[in-house]
Amino acid sequence: MARKSDQIAHREAVSDSYLNLVRAFPLRPIHSDAELEHAISMINSLLDRDDLGPDDQDYLDVLGDLVEKYESEHYPILPVSDAEMLSHLIEARGVTPAIVAEATGIAESTTLEILAGQRGLDRNQVGALSRYFQVNPAVFLAV
């Protein structure tokens, strides 16, 4: 019997934690940038904690979904071309197209054609570039 009452007490305590979060920022669709800022602030405060319980994590997951929905509707991320992505990665790493070509086994002329937007990437090139830049191959796939 004591075991069952301990479980109920634990469930109630966890629920109190969840309800306190809901009181602080209700889980409702986000309708403005001000609400978005408040939601992001709430997410950051939860991520800074070391003691998130299962209910806290559930709250965080749902709030994250609400933020993602608002941002995707109001601030969509436009797809980038192979040239734009490769150019960004080269600049971020501080290398030259020649260095990328040598490291990936992609001909320098091909690398320059990709950067000029005259050519797209094939599967092997995506694999070589994603390994070199240590990124998910999906970054080269326009959505």
GROMACS .gro file of C-alpha atoms in nm:
model
  143
    1MET     CA    1   0.000   0.000   0.000
    2ALA     CA    2   0.275   0.245   0.089
    3ARG     CA    3   0.425   0.192  -0.254
    4LYS     CA    4   0.102   0.290  -0.433
    5SER     CA    5   0.058   0.605  -0.221
    6ASP     CA    6   0.422   0.700  -0.292
    7GLN     CA    7   0.354   0.669  -0.665
    8ILE     CA    8   0.043   0.886  -0.637
    9ALA     CA    9   0.229   1.148  -0.432
   10HIS     CA   10   0.512   1.150  -0.688
   11ARG     CA   11   0.266   1.185  -0.977
   12GLU     CA   12   0.095   1.476  -0.801
   13ALA     CA   13   0.427   1.648  -0.733
   14VAL     CA   14   0.531   1.610  -1.096
   15SER     CA   15   0.193   1.739  -1.208
   16ASP     CA   16   0.236   2.045  -0.984
   17SER     CA   17   0.564   2.120  -1.162
   18TYR     CA   18   0.391   2.092  -1.499
   19LEU     CA   19   0.098   2.308  -1.388
   20ASN     CA   20   0.336   2.575  -1.261
   21LEU     CA   21   0.497   2.586  -1.605
   22VAL     CA   22   0.157   2.609  -1.773
   23ARG     CA   23   0.060   2.893  -1.539
   24ALA     CA   24   0.382   3.078  -1.624
   25PHE     CA   25   0.333   3.033  -1.999
   26PRO     CA   26   0.020   2.849  -2.117
   27LEU     CA   27   0.062   2.599  -2.399
   28ARG     CA   28  -0.139   2.779  -2.665
   29PRO     CA   29  -0.066   2.873  -3.024
   30ILE     CA   30   0.177   3.165  -3.051
   31HIS     CA   31   0.026   3.468  -3.225
   32SER     CA   32   0.287   3.743  -3.202
   33ASP     CA   33   0.658   3.810  -3.190
   34ALA     CA   34   0.618   3.919  -2.827
   35GLU     CA   35   0.468   3.580  -2.740
   36LEU     CA   36   0.747   3.415  -2.938
   37GLU     CA   37   1.011   3.600  -2.735
   38HIS     CA   38   0.842   3.495  -2.411
   39ALA     CA   39   0.822   3.133  -2.530
   40ILE     CA   40   1.190   3.130  -2.627
   41SER     CA   41   1.279   3.281  -2.289
   42MET     CA   42   1.081   3.003  -2.119
   43ILE     CA   43   1.256   2.739  -2.330
   44ASN     CA   44   1.597   2.883  -2.244
   45SER     CA   45   1.518   2.888  -1.873
   46LEU     CA   46   1.415   2.522  -1.889
   47LEU     CA   47   1.724   2.425  -2.088
   48ASP     CA   48   1.941   2.593  -1.824
   49ARG     CA   49   1.800   2.366  -1.552
   50ASP     CA   50   1.969   2.040  -1.460
   51ASP     CA   51   1.666   1.885  -1.294
   52LEU     CA   52   1.400   1.851  -1.565
   53GLY     CA   53   1.151   1.582  -1.478
   54PRO     CA   54   0.940   1.391  -1.732
   55ASP     CA   55   0.654   1.642  -1.711
   56ASP     CA   56   0.894   1.935  -1.750
   57GLN     CA   57   1.041   1.765  -2.055
   58ASP     CA   58   0.690   1.708  -2.198
   59TYR     CA   59   0.613   2.077  -2.148
   60LEU     CA   60   0.941   2.175  -2.315
   61ASP     CA   61   0.871   1.948  -2.612
   62VAL     CA   62   0.523   2.090  -2.669
   63LEU     CA   63   0.641   2.450  -2.628
   64GLY     CA   64   0.922   2.381  -2.874
   65ASP     CA   65   0.665   2.251  -3.124
   66LEU     CA   66   0.459   2.570  -3.083
   67VAL     CA   67   0.766   2.787  -3.141
   68GLU     CA   68   0.864   2.585  -3.447
   69LYS     CA   69   0.514   2.618  -3.593
   70TYR     CA   70   0.508   2.996  -3.544
   71GLU     CA   71   0.858   3.044  -3.684
   72SER     CA   72   0.797   2.825  -3.988
   73GLU     CA   73   0.483   3.025  -4.071
   74HIS     CA   74   0.626   3.372  -4.003
   75TYR     CA   75   0.998   3.328  -4.068
   76PRO     CA   76   1.037   3.049  -4.322
   77ILE     CA   77   1.389   2.947  -4.411
   78LEU     CA   78   1.422   2.961  -4.785
   79PRO     CA   79   1.613   2.685  -4.959
   80VAL     CA   80   1.965   2.765  -5.073
   81SER     CA   81   2.139   2.653  -5.388
   82ASP     CA   82   2.435   2.418  -5.400
   83ALA     CA   83   2.651   2.720  -5.484
   84GLU     CA   84   2.528   2.922  -5.186
   85MET     CA   85   2.571   2.634  -4.942
   86LEU     CA   86   2.917   2.543  -5.068
   87SER     CA   87   3.023   2.908  -5.066
   88HIS     CA   88   2.902   2.947  -4.707
   89LEU     CA   89   3.084   2.633  -4.591
   90ILE     CA   90   3.406   2.739  -4.762
   91GLU     CA   91   3.388   3.084  -4.604
   92ALA     CA   92   3.300   2.944  -4.260
   93ARG     CA   93   3.597   2.710  -4.265
   94GLY     CA   94   3.828   2.977  -4.406
   95VAL     CA   95   3.957   2.765  -4.694
   96THR     CA   96   3.981   2.809  -5.069
   97PRO     CA   97   3.803   2.616  -5.344
   98ALA     CA   98   4.140   2.463  -5.433
   99ILE     CA   99   4.181   2.324  -5.080
  100VAL     CA  100   3.826   2.184  -5.086
  101ALA     CA  101   3.889   2.027  -5.425
  102GLU     CA  102   4.209   1.859  -5.309
  103ALA     CA  103   4.056   1.738  -4.982
  104THR     CA  104   3.741   1.598  -5.143
  105GLY     CA  105   3.879   1.461  -5.466
  106ILE     CA  106   3.644   1.683  -5.665
  107ALA     CA  107   3.820   1.855  -5.954
  108GLU     CA  108   3.889   2.221  -5.887
  109SER     CA  109   3.720   2.317  -6.215
  110THR     CA  110   3.409   2.128  -6.105
  111THR     CA  111   3.417   2.299  -5.766
  112LEU     CA  112   3.441   2.639  -5.937
  113GLU     CA  113   3.152   2.551  -6.171
  114ILE     CA  114   2.938   2.454  -5.870
  115LEU     CA  115   3.027   2.781  -5.696
  116ALA     CA  116   2.936   2.974  -6.013
  117GLY     CA  117   2.597   2.802  -6.026
  118GLN     CA  118   2.681   2.638  -6.358
  119ARG     CA  119   2.660   2.289  -6.219
  120GLY     CA  120   2.476   2.103  -5.944
  121LEU     CA  121   2.613   1.845  -5.704
  122ASP     CA  122   2.585   1.473  -5.766
  123ARG     CA  123   2.548   1.214  -5.491
  124ASN     CA  124   2.920   1.136  -5.467
  125GLN     CA  125   3.011   1.504  -5.444
  126VAL     CA  126   2.749   1.559  -5.171
  127GLY     CA  127   2.901   1.270  -4.976
  128ALA     CA  128   3.257   1.397  -5.016
  129LEU     CA  129   3.164   1.754  -4.923
  130SER     CA  130   2.954   1.652  -4.623
  131ARG     CA  131   3.241   1.439  -4.490
  132TYR     CA  132   3.494   1.717  -4.544
  133PHE     CA  133   3.281   1.989  -4.383
  134GLN     CA  134   3.143   1.745  -4.122
  135VAL     CA  135   2.779   1.833  -4.198
  136ASN     CA  136   2.472   1.626  -4.263
  137PRO     CA  137   2.436   1.559  -4.638
  138ALA     CA  138   2.082   1.699  -4.614
  139VAL     CA  139   2.227   2.053  -4.600
  140PHE     CA  140   2.285   2.021  -4.972
  141LEU     CA  141   1.928   1.914  -5.046
  142ALA     CA  142   1.702   2.207  -5.128
  143VAL     CA  143   1.361   2.168  -4.968
   0.00000   0.00000   0.00000
